[in-house]
Amino acid sequence: MPDNGCLTGEFFMNGDNACAEGAISAGCRFFAGYPITPATEIAERMSRRLPVVGGTYIQMEDEIASMAAILGASWAGVKAMTSTSGPGFSLMMENIGLGIMLETPCVVVNIQRAGPSTGLPTLIGQQDIMQARWGSHGSYEIIALSPDSPQQMFDLTIKAFNLSEKYRLPVLIMSDEVVGHMSEKVVMPEIRTEDLFYREMPQKGAAGYLPYKTNGSLVPPMAIAGQGHHFHVTGLTHDERGYPVMTSRAQDQLITRLVDKIRLNADDIIMCNDYMMEGAEIVVVAYGITARIAQFAVKQAREQGIKAGCLQLVTLWPFAERRIGQLASQVKAFVVPEINRGQIVYEVERCACGRARTLLVPHSGGEVHKPAIISAAIRECHADR
Amino acid sequence: MPDNGCLTGEFFMNGDNACAEGAISAGCRFFAGYPITPATEIAERMSRRLPVVGGTYIQMEDEIASMAAILGASWAGVKAMTSTSGPGFSLMMENIGLGIMLETPCVVVNIQRAGPSTGLPTLIGQQDIMQARWGSHGSYEIIALSPDSPQQMFDLTIKAFNLSEKYRLPVLIMSDEVVGHMSEKVVMPEIRTEDLFYREMPQKGAAGYLPYKTNGSLVPPMAIAGQGHHFHVTGLTHDERGYPVMTSRAQDQLITRLVDKIRLNADDIIMCNDYMMEGAEIVVVAYGITARIAQFAVKQAREQGIKAGCLQLVTLWPFAERRIGQLASQVKAFVVPEINRGQIVYEVERCACGRARTLLVPHSGGEVHKPAIISAAIRECHADR
Amino acid sequence: MSKTEIRLAGFGGQGIVLLGNIIGKAASIYNKQYAALTQSYGPESRGGSCRAEVIISGAPIEYPYISNPQIQVILSQEAYNEFGANAPEGTLLLVDAELVKMDKPPAAKTFTIPASRIAQEMGRSVVANIIMLGFFSAHSDVVSHEALEKSVVDFIPAGSEAFNMKAFETGYNYSKKKHGPA
Amino acid sequence: MSKTEIRLAGFGGQGIVLLGNIIGKAASIYNKQYAALTQSYGPESRGGSCRAEVIISGAPIEYPYISNPQIQVILSQEAYNEFGANAPEGTLLLVDAELVKMDKPPAAKTFTIPASRIAQEMGRSVVANIIMLGFFSAHSDVVSHEALEKSVVDFIPAGSEAFNMKAFETGYNYSKKKHGPA
Amino acid sequence: MQIDDVTSYERSIAKYLRQDRLPHIWCAGCGIGPVLNCFLRAIDSAELNPDLVSVVSGIGCSGRVAGYVKLDSFHTTHGRAIPFATGLKLANPQLKTVVFSGDGDLVAIGGNHLIHAARRNIDMTVICINNFTYGMTGGQVGPTAPLDVRTATTPYGNFEPPFNLPWLLHASGASYIARWTVLHLHQLELTIVEALRRPGFSFIEVISPCPAIYGRMNKEPEGLDSLRNYIKRSVIKHGAGPRETAIDHKGPIVVGKFLDIDQPTLQDHLIGVAAKAKKPVKK
Amino acid sequence: MQIDDVTSYERSIAKYLRQDRLPHIWCAGCGIGPVLNCFLRAIDSAELNPDLVSVVSGIGCSGRVAGYVKLDSFHTTHGRAIPFATGLKLANPQLKTVVFSGDGDLVAIGGNHLIHAARRNIDMTVICINNFTYGMTGGQVGPTAPLDVRTATTPYGNFEPPFNLPWLLHASGASYIARWTVLHLHQLELTIVEALRRPGFSFIEVISPCPAIYGRMNKEPEGLDSLRNYIKRSVIKHGAGPRETAIDHKGPIVVGKFLDIDQPTLQDHLIGVAAKAKKPVKK
Amino acid sequence: MKLWRTPFDRNPDAEPLGYIHIDKIRCKGCGFCAEYCPREVLHMGAELNYKGYKLAAIKDESKCLACGYCELICPEFAITLILNSNANKSEEKHPV
Amino acid sequence: MKLWRTPFDRNPDAEPLGYIHIDKIRCKGCGFCAEYCPREVLHMGAELNYKGYKLAAIKDESKCLACGYCELICPEFAITLILNSNANKSEEKHPV
Ligand SMILES: Cc1ncc(C[n+]2csc(CCOP(=O)(O)OP(=O)(O)O)c2C)c(N)n1
Ligand SMILES: Cc1ncc(C[n+]2csc(CCOP(=O)(O)OP(=O)(O)O)c2C)c(N)n1
Ligand code: SF4
Ligand code: SF4
Ligand code: SF4
Ligand code: SF4
């Protein structure tokens, strides 16, 4: 372990632990959470690790408080994270909205299990994908990433912190029970300063600082508490000064910027992994653990001479609209396996815009797809004329 | 006022009050809520009216408790409702999921204001439309209605209770601040028994009753507390007995039924209003107050010789997929004005499937669209070749 | 089809929204017209400025907001400054003279009544709005006098009918006295 | 590319998940193979049955679940009834003879060791799983003996290295003694 | 050997237990089972009409109780058993509503509902299994965990002072408050009977071992270790005051009936509201 | 006339007030303004480094206070000011965190955070404007509203018994508890100064009129009506016990400093955790 | 501390008041019954059940007072106390 | 009940310790200042401001003790107390 307390080297660990280590490596020094299967291990590891690296762990009275606390910590200038699963994620929605409105960098991890309601607490689901996008009231955009392995849990947690600091909003890691609980090798490189992004800040005590005045970019510099700025921020619609302004005009200015900072930077944010995509006619669009199952099926299909490929959506939101749109003109069909009854498939279908068939392979949850089911869908599309 | 305490006749009242009266007429006898602008008037009227008709009003400590309480009341056999706006709606999400899982009839009213977060508390938004569909974790389907006037607030509240009793789930009324606060004439007819739907129930004390055993239909009869059934229900994945079963198979059986009871009955549930749709080439798809603004614009367009029409989505969810699909082959374009930055338009676009242009007319919130903006969009589509 | 837009503006506590309701109900229930009432909300409507706006029409009202009110009832200086002063020619302006100073005569056809003073003189300052309503009735036929009367009775506390009717007639007669029959 | 699936099954508290971790780490970190460990979770893994499953492969593992384990380590009657009894021919079955009664010889190639009794005799019943691991090492080459040794040390509490190594070797030697060199 | 036709088990609890769901999910040596047993006997002893008893639980090991009682029973969401039960009770005041759940469920995430229900003095009996931890999720620190104990999220010892539940409930407005350990089963039964029969809000805390998780981390790896500890540390003191009912890691565990007062219930007040409302008022 | 260069206003509060935001949104005769004024003077008198003072509010009329103080200030969500402030404080223990909000915000929806923050004894000063109602949303019943009062949602009189806040906070674990009315501005200032300067969790309740809504419905339509009422009903009693601090519709309003005790704060405990963690342990 | 009220000093030679049945499938070997039986009727045996739990067993049934405490405290509902109607009924009965 | 500590019995003929400035735009006519001024320096006048609020006004400034209570209690931050540095400094100052 280097002096800074971050782990480096090769480890065999589960996704939850890898996520916690990713956070530590990303510079996260505050964690507030509430236990819930299958995300609890993240909190547990943070409770052990944070005091070692000079950070603070606190278990709050519920998920609402946890979410509020990480927003507070972020405004004290500390990178902060919480983790949960479906029921807790539902409870966090209101304050995720506050995070968006105050433009507060932080990371929220959802290790998805099967719902609705308490559902199957210890078993996998990928059913909160649309909730990640739409779960809080109001008009906004969000960033959500979806790791497929403990290694990606580590890597994408760092990425999530970077994106949250860069674009000033809560970034969601939409993992799932299998990735969270499965153990594999995780390689943790030494993290250099230039690998990490820190929010832009006004000069300490700079006069005339306005909390929401941007300087050309869509993201305003962020003051933190205790630096003499004496700033005000509010969840109400506000102007550049951070003052409430109860007009439709102020609303439009604010919301337009909040939406545009994501939409116009989509290319910077969106990550996809191509798997056997060369010349693919049938593209399996998948994410999380399902991307790996899909790759298994694609490999089999290729062996059978079917030109299949897999597009892993590493970034779920903003949606890879352009990529799907381009592919739609080139491929015959999209196969979309999800451990839900249809969520991302709606986006794929919309972006395909009738130019390629879109076939959902739904799963109600509790386990991953049998590869054969995905293979069958690939074959069905292949047989289409 | 007839003996039963329900109002009949003509009234001049705002949408919130009309909603409360609709509930009373529908037989709602329990209300639990927490004040929030612009929905508070519903609670206030219920607090005055319920004790008169032998019902119970309680203001709970928050929206989470309110939602939980109406579920409890429904299981005691009483029609129950709550009302809120965006922030409270976000907080209700977890227990809306419980309502879906336990299959509990009840009505949740969201008088939408502009968000995200606290946003513009007293001003209109239509930004929780996707949240209504996707806001709780897990895979499920929901029913959501969208009234455009105080009169529809009254009528659709009765309808909402009927649907909730028929399909055993929380039904959402997704209204907005303008409809809630605007006063107009409301005609309240005398409600006959046959106008109201009551949940199917097992015979009192019937032996061998299983809470989730269906008899052909997708909706099982519902026992209520105190009748000697000694039943168990749980938010965990469960079998026909209501007992937890932690398997993917049980999950699939349960979720498939929960989803199918809505999807397969979509035609019974979905209501649309046609306005000047004869021969329409440009169809404005709108809901809530925006449907009326759209009609205003459509009327103007017709006067200018443009074949415009308006399809009011009275039922938002399940989405009028078939109708839009059919129209897509007949019309030139869909114009979708929404007081948000794009929500229902995604569904329209998906269902149009490239066969008709889909043009969003977004609005960040705080006021309704100027009709001229919608007219301009109609003209733009008309000018397309 | 005929359509009239009315704005009532003043500050919180003057019973402006009540006025809007009385007019709206009179038009829609008793006169069988269409009417839509919108109003300002929130903490602003308690301490500060307050507004109610009514559309009365012979046909269904799609767009429920007013754009160019033919009638404005102004009950505070602030409201006058914001709305009354700029009311265009050809529109009707009814002003509480006690609460509003007009620097120069407005373009609109303007009638004033010291409604709040009269109310005070009658011993119940809350009825200023009803006096104003009587004044309104004298100057506009958009809602019938009888409909307004009935509607007033619907909205006021039981037992205060006679007093309110007196206030209503006082406002009505003030106009007749001052301006002669409309 | 070679791929081995291993199932470890018994009840909560036996250290089964720990075994999975030791094997997984040995394979992936020390032997530079690919390895994926999945396991049973929840209250079930505390009182009742418990399971850990490892895939070891020379190539990246897409599908992380086992379907036909080549090796099964069985530490309870319940696990035997569910899995061990039906293990097909050609697979390897390692059983704690102290905890499991086998009515008829299973189809699989089966070796038994009274690991829990030996552990008790050694004075620390918790090391039964490490004894079993030694036994496993004697019967399978999927992970190297040295890798397992190193991995054991990584996972056990500091100070208990010697004792655990003794347990590991005991399990290994039990096999050698009983069955002769593999 | 000639024996009775019925066993004591059959006579008292068999009819209230969902035997088709046994074995239950609780770990060996867990204290929830005995409390459930005791609760079912109390239902019997209280001679209530079982048709009118509803049991509501939240989520947690203790929250699984609703699933084992053969009464109308509701397994709701984490922390929300009390508001759910509030709806049940208010919609049908005939029902006896019992909330049976864990300390995490009732006092961590559900703490607000707990104090508000006590404030309202709603007719409801809350039985709180206090095992000082979140058993179901693997033994994280709870708001009742004494300072310095080890839990899955306090590897360096708990750093948050715990609630003193009887005091909190008293200050919130409850009518009846008692505490026993899982060993005081006869007293517990009598207390539950008393609580079920009285109007108003009653709260019964039961100190219970979680050997599999909490115990394992705190040198009581067997349920028996905790029980022996309870015997050593328990002191019965009816009417004990707030200073006495705090529980730390090593000191005495004061048990007994701490509060039992008559005060108008929410239902009493609601009857008044209904009476006033029925007088015709101008709309 | 020769006058001082500075006025008392300028000397004490002008620098802490966002004058560019005046007039504020509160109604004529509302009590929040005087309390804000008093709070700003206390900030000055306490001689804190204003750069290190953060003010956090929830949502409500009282929750608007954060918007008028020229300090780092956060207007968060309804009920969540305390957990937000908890994050601030824990992430930077140098900060003085003040939560300023209403009774609905802090005790209704936010009640759980309130009692848990008190339990943790986190360094934080909570100033609670108690106007017995939800002003912002138009005067609905709050959890502090005395029995029988009229509110927008209790047209037949309030039927829920209210909390006794000093008692609730004491039972939860707070270190410092005081109550004043909006007329006791000098005492209030001293109390706030004391609370700001001491470690641990302090709670100050300020009884304040809401004439526009609550007063109008309860025969105190002017702020002055309530103030006169407070003068009549207030009784200063430092160290008053739980039985004395309940407030009903007509009886005495006991004010004063009720609790002031030294006990280890959350920060004290956390320092211990950090020390233990820094000792190298095997991973 | 008083946990039960059946007299300990009952004549030990009288016919047992009850018989104990232990469900071997349900028992998880927690030892509560053996520890808290006032007359040491039960003890923890050596036998394991199919799940691997060490079972409670009967040591000396003749001493059973039928106090019911083992039945009550068994977390697994694994113990059934069968009352012996032949036994001397005049002695105080278990209080359940 | 003691609300302030500046002596009421100060010599009434001394030069006023302070002068009061009332911001007519901000004042909402609540009457707190007039009611609680210990020396009746202020009263509620008849003038309305542009929003319609009845304004507080100065009745007799000469009596002002500069106790600052009106400034402190004014909910609108509408009152500024201007200290008179000419006045007899030996008398106790307002305690703010
Ligand atoms: C909203 C939500 N958050 C978290 C969880 C996870 N969870 C399940 S049970 C539990 C704690 C249970 O603790 P307690 O109530 O003390 O019961 P015990 O298991 O100790 O009996 C938690 C946090 C959940 N189900 N829902
Ligand atoms: C989640 C949520 N629920 C409800 C509201 C609506 N709301 C705003 S302020 C308020 C109550 C304020 O009462 P209190 O805290 O007592 O402050 P006051 O206005 O009386 O000063 C409520 C319920 C909200 N903003 N958010
Ligand atoms: S985890 Fe603890 S509380 Fe839960 S069943 Fe096991 S022993 Fe009982
Ligand atoms: S509504 Fe009440 S609390 Fe709010 S500003 Fe007005 S008087 Fe004050
Ligand atoms: S109390 Fe029950 S589970 Fe425990 S040892 Fe005795 S019979 Fe077995
Ligand atoms: S206290 Fe302030 S607002 Fe009230 S009357 Fe006096 S100057 Fe006006």
Coordinates of N, CA, C and O in Angstrom, one line a residue, chain B residues 10-13 183-186, chain C residues 21-36 55-57 143 147:
Chain B
E10 N -74.1 21.7 -10.0 CA -73.0 22.5 -10.7 C -72.3 23.3 -9.7 O -72.9 24.0 -8.9
F11 N -71.0 23.3 -9.8 CA -70.2 24.1 -8.9 C -69.1 24.8 -9.7 O -68.7 24.4 -10.8
F12 N -68.7 25.9 -9.1 CA -67.5 26.6 -9.6 C -66.4 26.4 -8.6 O -66.4 26.9 -7.5
M13 N -65.4 25.6 -9.0 CA -64.4 25.3 -8.1 C -63.1 24.9 -8.8 O -63.1 24.7 -10.0
S183 N -60.1 27.6 -11.5 CA -61.5 27.3 -11.2 C -62.4 27.4 -12.4 O -62.3 28.3 -13.2
E184 N -63.3 26.4 -12.6 CA -64.2 26.4 -13.6 C -65.5 25.7 -13.1 O -65.5 25.2 -12.0
K185 N -66.4 25.6 -14.0 CA -67.7 24.9 -13.6 C -67.4 23.4 -13.6 O -66.7 22.9 -14.5
V186 N -67.9 22.8 -12.6 CA -67.8 21.3 -12.4 C -69.2 20.8 -12.2 O -69.8 21.2 -11.3
Chain C
N21 N -63.8 34.4 -7.6 CA -64.7 33.3 -7.5 C -66.2 33.7 -7.6 O -67.0 33.0 -8.3
I22 N -66.5 34.9 -7.0 CA -67.9 35.3 -7.1 C -68.2 35.6 -8.6 O -69.3 35.2 -9.1
I23 N -67.3 36.3 -9.3 CA -67.6 36.6 -10.7 C -67.7 35.3 -11.5 O -68.6 35.1 -12.3
G24 N -66.7 34.5 -11.3 CA -66.6 33.2 -12.1 C -67.9 32.4 -11.9 O -68.4 31.9 -12.8
K25 N -68.3 32.3 -10.6 CA -69.4 31.4 -10.4 C -70.7 32.1 -11.0 O -71.5 31.4 -11.6
A26 N -70.8 33.4 -10.8 CA -72.0 34.1 -11.3 C -72.1 33.8 -12.8 O -73.2 33.5 -13.3
A27 N -71.0 34.0 -13.5 CA -71.0 33.8 -14.9 C -71.3 32.4 -15.3 O -72.1 32.1 -16.2
S28 N -70.6 31.4 -14.7 CA -70.7 30.1 -15.2 C -71.9 29.3 -14.7 O -72.5 28.5 -15.4
I29 N -72.3 29.6 -13.5 CA -73.4 28.8 -12.9 C -74.7 29.5 -13.1 O -75.7 28.9 -13.6
Y30 N -74.7 30.8 -12.8 CA -76.0 31.5 -12.9 C -76.3 32.1 -14.3 O -77.4 32.1 -14.7
N31 N -75.2 32.4 -15.0 CA -75.4 33.0 -16.3 C -75.2 32.0 -17.4 O -75.2 32.3 -18.6
K32 N -74.8 30.8 -17.1 CA -74.6 29.7 -18.0 C -73.6 30.1 -19.1 O -73.7 29.7 -20.3
Q33 N -72.6 30.9 -18.8 CA -71.5 31.1 -19.7 C -70.4 30.1 -19.3 O -70.5 29.4 -18.4
Y34 N -69.3 30.3 -20.0 CA -68.1 29.6 -19.6 C -67.2 30.5 -18.9 O -67.2 31.7 -19.2
A35 N -66.6 30.1 -17.8 CA -65.7 31.0 -17.1 C -64.5 30.2 -16.5 O -64.7 29.0 -16.1
A36 N -63.4 30.8 -16.5 CA -62.2 30.2 -16.0 C -61.5 31.3 -15.1 O -61.3 32.4 -15.5
I55 N -61.7 34.7 -17.1 CA -62.2 34.8 -18.5 C -63.7 34.4 -18.5 O -64.0 33.4 -17.9
I56 N -64.5 35.1 -19.2 CA -65.9 34.8 -19.4 C -66.2 34.7 -20.9 O -65.8 35.6 -21.6
S57 N -66.7 33.6 -21.3 CA -66.9 33.4 -22.7 C -68.2 32.6 -23.0 O -68.7 31.8 -22.2
V143 N -71.5 40.1 -16.5 CA -72.3 39.2 -15.7 C -73.5 40.0 -15.2 O -73.4 41.2 -14.9
A147 N -77.1 37.6 -11.0 CA -76.1 36.5 -10.9 C -75.1 36.8 -9.8 O -74.7 36.0 -9.0

